[in-house]
PDB file of C-alpha atoms in Angstrom:
ATOM      1  CA  MET A   1     100.587  79.815  69.401  1.00 57.00           C
ATOM      2  CA  GLY A   2      98.593  77.696  71.890  1.00 80.00           C
ATOM      3  CA  ARG A   3      95.116  78.503  73.108  1.00 91.00           C
ATOM      4  CA  LEU A   4      94.960  81.518  75.467  1.00 97.00           C
ATOM      5  CA  PRO A   5      93.529  80.581  78.857  1.00 98.00           C
ATOM      6  CA  LEU A   6      89.944  81.716  79.517  1.00 98.00           C
ATOM      7  CA  ILE A   7      89.462  83.452  82.843  1.00 98.00           C
ATOM      8  CA  LEU A   8      86.045  83.528  84.593  1.00 98.00           C
ATOM      9  CA  VAL A   9      85.468  86.986  86.097  1.00 98.00           C
ATOM     10  CA  THR A  10      82.787  87.491  88.570  1.00 98.00           C
ATOM     11  CA  PRO A  11      80.529  90.776  87.972  1.00 97.00           C
ATOM     12  CA  SER A  12      78.876  93.077  90.335  1.00 96.00           C
ATOM     13  CA  ILE A  13      75.195  93.684  90.520  1.00 93.00           C
ATOM     14  CA  GLU A  14      73.630  97.133  89.916  1.00 91.00           C
ATOM     15  CA  LYS A  15      70.251  97.901  91.040  1.00 90.00           C
ATOM     16  CA  GLN A  16      69.470  99.873  87.900  1.00 85.00           C
ATOM     17  CA  GLY A  17      71.430  99.428  84.562  1.00 85.00           C
ATOM     18  CA  VAL A  18      71.302 101.163  81.247  1.00 87.00           C
ATOM     19  CA  GLU A  19      68.874  99.147  79.344  1.00 85.00           C
ATOM     20  CA  PHE A  20      65.288  99.068  80.674  1.00 85.00           C
ATOM     21  CA  HIS A  21      66.776 100.044  84.069  1.00 88.00           C
ATOM     22  CA  ASP A  22      66.661  96.468  85.059  1.00 90.00           C
ATOM     23  CA  LEU A  23      68.850  94.722  87.751  1.00 90.00           C
ATOM     24  CA  SER A  24      72.082  94.337  85.879  1.00 90.00           C
ATOM     25  CA  ALA A  25      75.482  92.695  85.961  1.00 92.00           C
ATOM     26  CA  SER A  26      78.324  95.341  86.050  1.00 93.00           C
ATOM     27  CA  LEU A  27      82.034  94.863  85.604  1.00 95.00           C
ATOM     28  CA  SER A  28      84.772  97.449  85.386  1.00 95.00           C
ATOM     29  CA  LEU A  29      86.703  97.189  82.126  1.00 97.00           C
ATOM     30  CA  ARG A  30      89.891  97.472  84.151  1.00 98.00           C
ATOM     31  CA  TYR A  31      89.750  93.911  85.269  1.00 98.00           C
ATOM     32  CA  ASN A  32      89.207  92.651  81.533  1.00 98.00           C
ATOM     33  CA  GLN A  33      91.988  94.824  80.224  1.00 98.00           C
ATOM     34  CA  ALA A  34      94.397  93.762  82.908  1.00 98.00           C
ATOM     35  CA  ILE A  35      93.682  90.118  82.088  1.00 98.00           C
ATOM     36  CA  LEU A  36      93.995  90.851  78.128  1.00 98.00           C
ATOM     37  CA  GLN A  37      97.273  92.575  78.765  1.00 98.00           C
ATOM     38  CA  ALA A  38      98.393  89.526  80.687  1.00 98.00           C
ATOM     39  CA  GLY A  39      97.628  87.156  77.938  1.00 97.00           C
ATOM     40  CA  GLY A  40      94.307  85.746  78.950  1.00 98.00           C
ATOM     41  CA  ILE A  41      90.780  86.019  77.633  1.00 98.00           C
ATOM     42  CA  PRO A  42      88.071  87.356  80.293  1.00 98.00           C
ATOM     43  CA  VAL A  43      84.799  85.660  80.329  1.00 98.00           C
ATOM     44  CA  THR A  44      82.038  87.097  82.578  1.00 98.00           C
ATOM     45  CA  ALA A  45      80.732  84.521  85.075  1.00 98.00           C
ATOM     46  CA  PRO A  46      77.051  83.591  84.853  1.00 97.00           C
ATOM     47  CA  THR A  47      74.851  85.390  87.597  1.00 96.00           C
ATOM     48  CA  THR A  48      73.269  82.338  88.926  1.00 97.00           C
ATOM     49  CA  THR A  49      73.318  80.304  92.219  1.00 97.00           C
ATOM     50  CA  ASP A  50      72.983  77.070  90.212  1.00 98.00           C
ATOM     51  CA  ARG A  51      75.790  74.788  91.330  1.00 98.00           C
ATOM     52  CA  ALA A  52      75.683  72.761  88.124  1.00 98.00           C
ATOM     53  CA  VAL A  53      75.842  75.729  85.873  1.00 98.00           C
ATOM     54  CA  LEU A  54      78.667  77.495  88.058  1.00 98.00           C
ATOM     55  CA  ALA A  55      80.666  74.001  88.000  1.00 98.00           C
ATOM     56  CA  GLU A  56      80.345  73.790  84.099  1.00 98.00           C
ATOM     57  CA  ALA A  57      81.340  77.334  83.524  1.00 98.00           C
ATOM     58  CA  LEU A  58      84.464  76.665  85.795  1.00 98.00           C
ATOM     59  CA  ARG A  59      85.331  73.368  83.713  1.00 97.00           C
ATOM     60  CA  ARG A  60      85.375  75.320  80.485  1.00 97.00           C
ATOM     61  CA  THR A  61      87.622  77.990  81.907  1.00 98.00           C
ATOM     62  CA  GLU A  62      91.290  77.709  83.284  1.00 98.00           C
ATOM     63  CA  GLY A  63      90.917  80.287  86.309  1.00 98.00           C
ATOM     64  CA  VAL A  64      89.009  82.707  88.256  1.00 98.00           C
ATOM     65  CA  LEU A  65      89.183  86.274  89.054  1.00 98.00           C
ATOM     66  CA  LEU A  66      87.004  87.217  92.155  1.00 98.00           C
ATOM     67  CA  THR A  67      86.382  91.011  91.883  1.00 98.00           C
ATOM     68  CA  GLY A  68      85.493  93.884  94.155  1.00 97.00           C
ATOM     69  CA  GLY A  69      81.965  95.424  94.786  1.00 95.00           C
ATOM     70  CA  ASP A  70      79.355  95.814  97.335  1.00 96.00           C
ATOM     71  CA  ASP A  71      79.669  94.454 100.989  1.00 97.00           C
ATOM     72  CA  ILE A  72      79.083  90.969 101.903  1.00 97.00           C
ATOM     73  CA  ASN A  73      76.000  90.049 104.090  1.00 95.00           C
ATOM     74  CA  PRO A  74      77.320  90.042 107.495  1.00 95.00           C
ATOM     75  CA  ALA A  75      74.990  87.357 108.567  1.00 94.00           C
ATOM     76  CA  LEU A  76      77.405  84.995 106.761  1.00 96.00           C
ATOM     77  CA  TYR A  77      80.180  85.570 109.451  1.00 95.00           C
ATOM     78  CA  GLU A  78      78.559  87.386 112.395  1.00 91.00           C
ATOM     79  CA  GLN A  79      75.506  86.408 113.946  1.00 85.00           C
ATOM     80  CA  LYS A  80      75.134  89.441 116.212  1.00 87.00           C
ATOM     81  CA  LEU A  81      75.966  92.777 114.852  1.00 88.00           C
ATOM     82  CA  PRO A  82      75.463  95.993 116.624  1.00 92.00           C
ATOM     83  CA  ARG A  83      73.142  98.494 114.768  1.00 92.00           C
ATOM     84  CA  ARG A  84      75.948 101.121 114.429  1.00 95.00           C
ATOM     85  CA  LEU A  85      77.972  98.640 112.476  1.00 93.00           C
ATOM     86  CA  PHE A  86      74.989  97.199 110.431  1.00 90.00           C
ATOM     87  CA  GLN A  87      74.105 100.725 109.281  1.00 93.00           C
ATOM     88  CA  THR A  88      77.485 100.911 107.570  1.00 95.00           C
ATOM     89  CA  VAL A  89      77.049  98.066 105.361  1.00 94.00           C
ATOM     90  CA  GLU A  90      75.969  98.405 101.757  1.00 95.00           C
ATOM     91  CA  GLN A  91      74.991  94.952 100.466  1.00 94.00           C
ATOM     92  CA  THR A  92      74.292  93.859  96.814  1.00 94.00           C
ATOM     93  CA  PRO A  93      70.725  94.596  95.550  1.00 95.00           C
ATOM     94  CA  ASP A  94      69.993  91.171  94.439  1.00 95.00           C
ATOM     95  CA  GLY A  95      68.847  89.932  97.883  1.00 94.00           C
ATOM     96  CA  GLY A  96      72.220  87.997  98.568  1.00 95.00           C
ATOM     97  CA  ALA A  97      72.325  86.058  95.390  1.00 97.00           C
ATOM     98  CA  ARG A  98      75.890  87.320  94.485  1.00 98.00           C
ATOM     99  CA  ASP A  99      77.076  86.161  97.823  1.00 98.00           C
ATOM    100  CA  LEU A 100      75.673  82.711  97.433  1.00 98.00           C
ATOM    101  CA  SER A 101      76.951  82.542  93.816  1.00 98.00           C
ATOM    102  CA  GLU A 102      80.473  83.317  94.837  1.00 98.00           C
ATOM    103  CA  LEU A 103      80.469  80.988  97.881  1.00 98.00           C
ATOM    104  CA  VAL A 104      79.322  78.035  95.566  1.00 98.00           C
ATOM    105  CA  LEU A 105      81.892  79.196  93.004  1.00 98.00           C
ATOM    106  CA  ILE A 106      84.776  79.128  95.588  1.00 98.00           C
ATOM    107  CA  GLN A 107      83.692  75.641  96.636  1.00 98.00           C
ATOM    108  CA  GLU A 108      83.947  74.651  92.997  1.00 98.00           C
ATOM    109  CA  ILE A 109      87.552  76.326  92.572  1.00 98.00           C
ATOM    110  CA  PHE A 110      88.761  74.191  95.290  1.00 98.00           C
ATOM    111  CA  ARG A 111      86.998  70.883  94.049  1.00 98.00           C
ATOM    112  CA  GLN A 112      88.249  71.368  90.519  1.00 98.00           C
ATOM    113  CA  GLN A 113      91.658  72.990  91.718  1.00 97.00           C
ATOM    114  CA  LYS A 114      91.705  75.991  89.447  1.00 98.00           C
ATOM    115  CA  PRO A 115      93.875  79.093  89.967  1.00 98.00           C
ATOM    116  CA  VAL A 116      92.271  81.968  91.634  1.00 98.00           C
ATOM    117  CA  LEU A 117      93.222  85.718  92.018  1.00 98.00           C
ATOM    118  CA  ALA A 118      90.794  87.378  94.470  1.00 98.00           C
ATOM    119  CA  ILE A 119      90.472  91.323  94.783  1.00 98.00           C
ATOM    120  CA  CYS A 120      88.895  93.355  97.488  1.00 98.00           C
ATOM    121  CA  ARG A 121      85.523  91.904  98.070  1.00 98.00           C
ATOM    122  CA  GLY A 122      86.836  88.753  96.440  1.00 98.00           C
ATOM    123  CA  HIS A 123      89.542  88.757  98.998  1.00 98.00           C
ATOM    124  CA  GLN A 124      87.028  88.996 101.862  1.00 98.00           C
ATOM    125  CA  MET A 125      84.627  86.478 100.261  1.00 98.00           C
ATOM    126  CA  LEU A 126      87.539  84.036 100.109  1.00 98.00           C
ATOM    127  CA  ASN A 127      87.987  84.399 103.854  1.00 98.00           C
ATOM    128  CA  VAL A 128      84.326  84.225 104.845  1.00 98.00           C
ATOM    129  CA  ALA A 129      83.933  80.956 102.584  1.00 98.00           C
ATOM    130  CA  PHE A 130      86.324  79.245 104.870  1.00 98.00           C
ATOM    131  CA  GLY A 131      84.900  80.414 107.969  1.00 97.00           C
ATOM    132  CA  GLY A 132      86.785  83.684 108.548  1.00 97.00           C
ATOM    133  CA  LYS A 133      85.191  86.799 109.784  1.00 96.00           C
ATOM    134  CA  LEU A 134      85.456  90.421 108.534  1.00 97.00           C
ATOM    135  CA  VAL A 135      86.134  93.786 110.058  1.00 96.00           C
ATOM    136  CA  VAL A 136      82.565  95.318 109.413  1.00 96.00           C
ATOM    137  CA  ASP A 137      83.633  98.951 109.605  1.00 95.00           C
ATOM    138  CA  ILE A 138      87.543  99.677 109.907  1.00 95.00           C
ATOM    139  CA  PRO A 139      87.155 103.355 111.162  1.00 94.00           C
ATOM    140  CA  GLN A 140      84.916 101.974 114.158  1.00 94.00           C
ATOM    141  CA  GLN A 141      86.617  98.749 114.863  1.00 93.00           C
ATOM    142  CA  VAL A 142      90.277  99.267 114.229  1.00 93.00           C
ATOM    143  CA  PRO A 143      92.080 101.523 116.840  1.00 91.00           C
ATOM    144  CA  GLY A 144      94.414 103.853 115.082  1.00 91.00           C
ATOM    145  CA  ALA A 145      93.076 102.748 111.701  1.00 90.00           C
ATOM    146  CA  LEU A 146      94.513 104.203 108.484  1.00 91.00           C
ATOM    147  CA  ASN A 147      91.908 105.896 106.124  1.00 89.00           C
ATOM    148  CA  HIS A 148      91.362 102.805 103.692  1.00 90.00           C
ATOM    149  CA  ARG A 149      88.582 104.453 101.995  1.00 90.00           C
ATOM    150  CA  ARG A 150      90.380 106.868  99.567  1.00 95.00           C
ATOM    151  CA  THR A 151      87.673 106.538  96.893  1.00 93.00           C
ATOM    152  CA  ASP A 152      89.078 110.064  95.862  1.00 95.00           C
ATOM    153  CA  LYS A 153      92.306 108.405  94.616  1.00 93.00           C
ATOM    154  CA  PRO A 154      91.483 105.159  93.132  1.00 93.00           C
ATOM    155  CA  LEU A 155      94.442 104.980  90.966  1.00 92.00           C
ATOM    156  CA  ASP A 156      97.066 106.245  93.301  1.00 94.00           C
ATOM    157  CA  LEU A 157      99.082 104.639  95.974  1.00 95.00           C
ATOM    158  CA  VAL A 158      97.860 105.874  99.403  1.00 92.00           C
ATOM    159  CA  HIS A 159      99.607 103.739 101.880  1.00 95.00           C
ATOM    160  CA  ASP A 160     102.160 100.996 102.416  1.00 96.00           C
ATOM    161  CA  ALA A 161     101.844  97.408 102.949  1.00 98.00           C
ATOM    162  CA  ALA A 162     104.697  95.124 104.496  1.00 98.00           C
ATOM    163  CA  LEU A 163     105.182  91.864 102.631  1.00 98.00           C
ATOM    164  CA  THR A 164     106.211  88.644 104.175  1.00 98.00           C
ATOM    165  CA  PRO A 165     109.612  87.643 103.063  1.00 97.00           C
ATOM    166  CA  GLY A 166     109.593  84.625 100.717  1.00 96.00           C
ATOM    167  CA  SER A 167     105.723  84.786 100.093  1.00 97.00           C
ATOM    168  CA  LEU A 168     104.257  84.596  96.649  1.00 98.00           C
ATOM    169  CA  VAL A 169     103.319  88.279  96.701  1.00 98.00           C
ATOM    170  CA  SER A 170     106.812  89.383  97.702  1.00 98.00           C
ATOM    171  CA  ARG A 171     108.444  87.063  94.801  1.00 97.00           C
ATOM    172  CA  ILE A 172     106.126  88.558  92.406  1.00 98.00           C
ATOM    173  CA  CYS A 173     106.438  92.203  93.594  1.00 97.00           C
ATOM    174  CA  LYS A 174     110.220  91.745  94.277  1.00 96.00           C
ATOM    175  CA  ALA A 175     110.197  93.848  97.226  1.00 94.00           C
ATOM    176  CA  PRO A 176     109.732  93.818 101.085  1.00 96.00           C
ATOM    177  CA  GLU A 177     106.995  96.647 100.997  1.00 97.00           C
ATOM    178  CA  VAL A 178     104.695  97.939  98.434  1.00 97.00           C
ATOM    179  CA  GLY A 179     102.443 100.884  98.010  1.00 96.00           C
ATOM    180  CA  VAL A 180      98.681 100.091  97.543  1.00 97.00           C
ATOM    181  CA  ASN A 181      95.494 101.966  96.563  1.00 97.00           C
ATOM    182  CA  SER A 182      92.625 101.728  98.966  1.00 95.00           C
ATOM    183  CA  THR A 183      88.836 102.069  98.417  1.00 95.00           C
ATOM    184  CA  HIS A 184      87.205  99.835 101.170  1.00 93.00           C
ATOM    185  CA  HIS A 185      85.702 100.274 104.675  1.00 96.00           C
ATOM    186  CA  GLN A 186      85.685  96.709 105.555  1.00 96.00           C
ATOM    187  CA  GLY A 187      88.569  94.061 105.784  1.00 97.00           C
ATOM    188  CA  ILE A 188      90.246  91.142 107.334  1.00 96.00           C
ATOM    189  CA  MET A 189      92.086  91.128 110.571  1.00 88.00           C
ATOM    190  CA  GLU A 190      92.736  87.313 110.996  1.00 95.00           C
ATOM    191  CA  PRO A 191      92.814  85.065 108.026  1.00 98.00           C
ATOM    192  CA  ALA A 192      90.467  81.790 108.113  1.00 97.00           C
ATOM    193  CA  GLU A 193      92.354  78.542 109.209  1.00 95.00           C
ATOM    194  CA  LEU A 194      93.325  77.616 105.544  1.00 97.00           C
ATOM    195  CA  PHE A 195      95.287  80.952 104.840  1.00 98.00           C
ATOM    196  CA  THR A 196      97.989  83.088 106.056  1.00 98.00           C
ATOM    197  CA  ALA A 197      98.453  86.919 105.811  1.00 98.00           C
ATOM    198  CA  THR A 198     101.310  87.926 103.635  1.00 98.00           C
ATOM    199  CA  ALA A 199     100.867  91.618 103.417  1.00 98.00           C
ATOM    200  CA  ARG A 200      99.489  93.993 106.131  1.00 98.00           C
ATOM    201  CA  SER A 201      99.078  97.839 106.552  1.00 97.00           C
ATOM    202  CA  ARG A 202     100.449  99.146 109.593  1.00 96.00           C
ATOM    203  CA  ASP A 203      97.112  99.121 111.127  1.00 94.00           C
ATOM    204  CA  GLY A 204      97.050  95.399 110.906  1.00 95.00           C
ATOM    205  CA  VAL A 205      94.576  95.062 108.172  1.00 96.00           C
ATOM    206  CA  VAL A 206      95.347  92.243 105.828  1.00 98.00           C
ATOM    207  CA  GLU A 207      96.410  93.452 102.279  1.00 98.00           C
ATOM    208  CA  ALA A 208      97.300  90.031 100.883  1.00 98.00           C
ATOM    209  CA  MET A 209      96.848  86.427 101.980  1.00 98.00           C
ATOM    210  CA  GLU A 210      97.830  83.072 100.421  1.00 98.00           C
ATOM    211  CA  LEU A 211      97.344  79.451 101.250  1.00 98.00           C
ATOM    212  CA  LYS A 212      99.413  78.206 104.310  1.00 98.00           C
ATOM    213  CA  SER A 213     102.457  76.265 103.210  1.00 96.00           C
ATOM    214  CA  ALA A 214     100.805  73.036 104.702  1.00 96.00           C
ATOM    215  CA  CYS A 215      97.903  73.611 102.277  1.00 97.00           C
ATOM    216  CA  SER A 216      99.802  75.012  99.225  1.00 95.00           C
ATOM    217  CA  GLY A 217      99.106  71.767  97.249  1.00 95.00           C
ATOM    218  CA  LEU A 218      95.340  72.510  97.320  1.00 97.00           C
ATOM    219  CA  LEU A 219      95.360  74.887  94.347  1.00 98.00           C
ATOM    220  CA  PRO A 220      98.022  75.528  91.670  1.00 97.00           C
ATOM    221  CA  PHE A 221      97.741  79.319  92.341  1.00 98.00           C
ATOM    222  CA  LEU A 222      96.054  81.388  95.126  1.00 98.00           C
ATOM    223  CA  LEU A 223      96.582  85.083  95.703  1.00 98.00           C
ATOM    224  CA  SER A 224      94.062  87.219  97.656  1.00 98.00           C
ATOM    225  CA  VAL A 225      94.557  90.869  97.910  1.00 98.00           C
ATOM    226  CA  GLN A 226      92.562  93.827  99.424  1.00 98.00           C
ATOM    227  CA  PHE A 227      93.717  96.516  97.119  1.00 98.00           C
ATOM    228  CA  HIS A 228      92.834  96.871  93.390  1.00 98.00           C
ATOM    229  CA  PRO A 229      95.961  95.874  91.139  1.00 98.00           C
ATOM    230  CA  GLU A 230      93.893  96.223  88.001  1.00 98.00           C
ATOM    231  CA  ARG A 231      93.628  99.907  88.616  1.00 97.00           C
ATOM    232  CA  LEU A 232      97.582 100.170  88.875  1.00 97.00           C
ATOM    233  CA  VAL A 233      98.744  98.112  86.022  1.00 96.00           C
ATOM    234  CA  GLN A 234      99.394 100.991  83.787  1.00 94.00           C
ATOM    235  CA  LYS A 235     101.705 102.808  85.961  1.00 92.00           C
ATOM    236  CA  HIS A 236     103.429 100.082  87.826  1.00 94.00           C
ATOM    237  CA  ALA A 237     105.162  96.886  86.650  1.00 96.00           C
ATOM    238  CA  ARG A 238     104.723  94.953  89.969  1.00 96.00           C
ATOM    239  CA  TYR A 239     100.937  94.964  89.611  1.00 97.00           C
ATOM    240  CA  ARG A 240     101.159  93.916  85.871  1.00 98.00           C
ATOM    241  CA  ALA A 241     103.166  91.066  87.391  1.00 98.00           C
ATOM    242  CA  ILE A 242     100.485  89.913  89.622  1.00 98.00           C
ATOM    243  CA  PHE A 243      98.246  89.569  86.509  1.00 98.00           C
ATOM    244  CA  GLU A 244     100.909  87.919  84.336  1.00 98.00           C
ATOM    245  CA  THR A 245     101.816  85.324  87.060  1.00 98.00           C
ATOM    246  CA  PHE A 246      98.207  84.516  87.591  1.00 98.00           C
ATOM    247  CA  VAL A 247      97.464  84.119  83.730  1.00 98.00           C
ATOM    248  CA  THR A 248     100.763  82.106  83.356  1.00 97.00           C
ATOM    249  CA  ALA A 249      99.442  79.627  86.061  1.00 97.00           C
ATOM    250  CA  CYS A 250      96.017  79.461  84.435  1.00 97.00           C
ATOM    251  CA  ALA A 251      97.747  78.863  80.979  1.00 96.00           C
ATOM    252  CA  LYS A 252      99.548  75.719  82.422  1.00 93.00           C
ATOM    253  CA  SER A 253      96.184  74.042  83.168  1.00 81.00           C
ATOM    254  CA  ILE A 254      95.175  73.887  79.481  1.00 82.00           C
ATOM    255  CA  ARG A 255      95.087  70.506  78.211  1.00 59.00           C
ATOM    256  CA  THR A 256      97.269  69.813  75.099  1.00 44.00           C
TER     257      THR A 256
END
């Protein structure tokens, strides 16, 4: 058997961890378990903004999983934000270091042309990295919005998303529509120039996006989703298939 692909996984930052109650890196085991089940080996990304270190970490791995977590600093995509919206934002407790680290990492992903799967916050950060904006608070900004913040049911399918025929996500899921879990209050309404929406909930929120066909040669694999497939893999084959397809793409980049 050949070498299993190493997947760089971005951690969240917690204000207070277990050991000494220091600022800590945090990562749901469900991400690691989904990658392991799909045949990859997860490696936690270094918590640094040093471009050289992040570039080297990426060179030594075959792909990147951009994970969920706290809200992105709105100053990165919106210059003037009403107070009523700013008060809903829950930023990372590291002074914006995670935001900067992931922006640098995304630049390196495209420079080194590595496969990437982006989930929730990672989905939003990918859009911000290329000049896209976010809906800061869906309940306040989206007329007729669904309840996207179903933190009471993180393992359940709580609403549907219509898939674009022929898209990568529709080929993986083998369906015109899928149910998704939903634990967020921010989202994407319009993808940045490089991307196209390939799944939307009925209120217009982007549930998946991919590279536009004209840009598809930029990376060997890119799928970005607002929902959390790592929390659905035990019950639903189509969400296991998302990780299997991603890890397979990563395995192809291993030099023999």
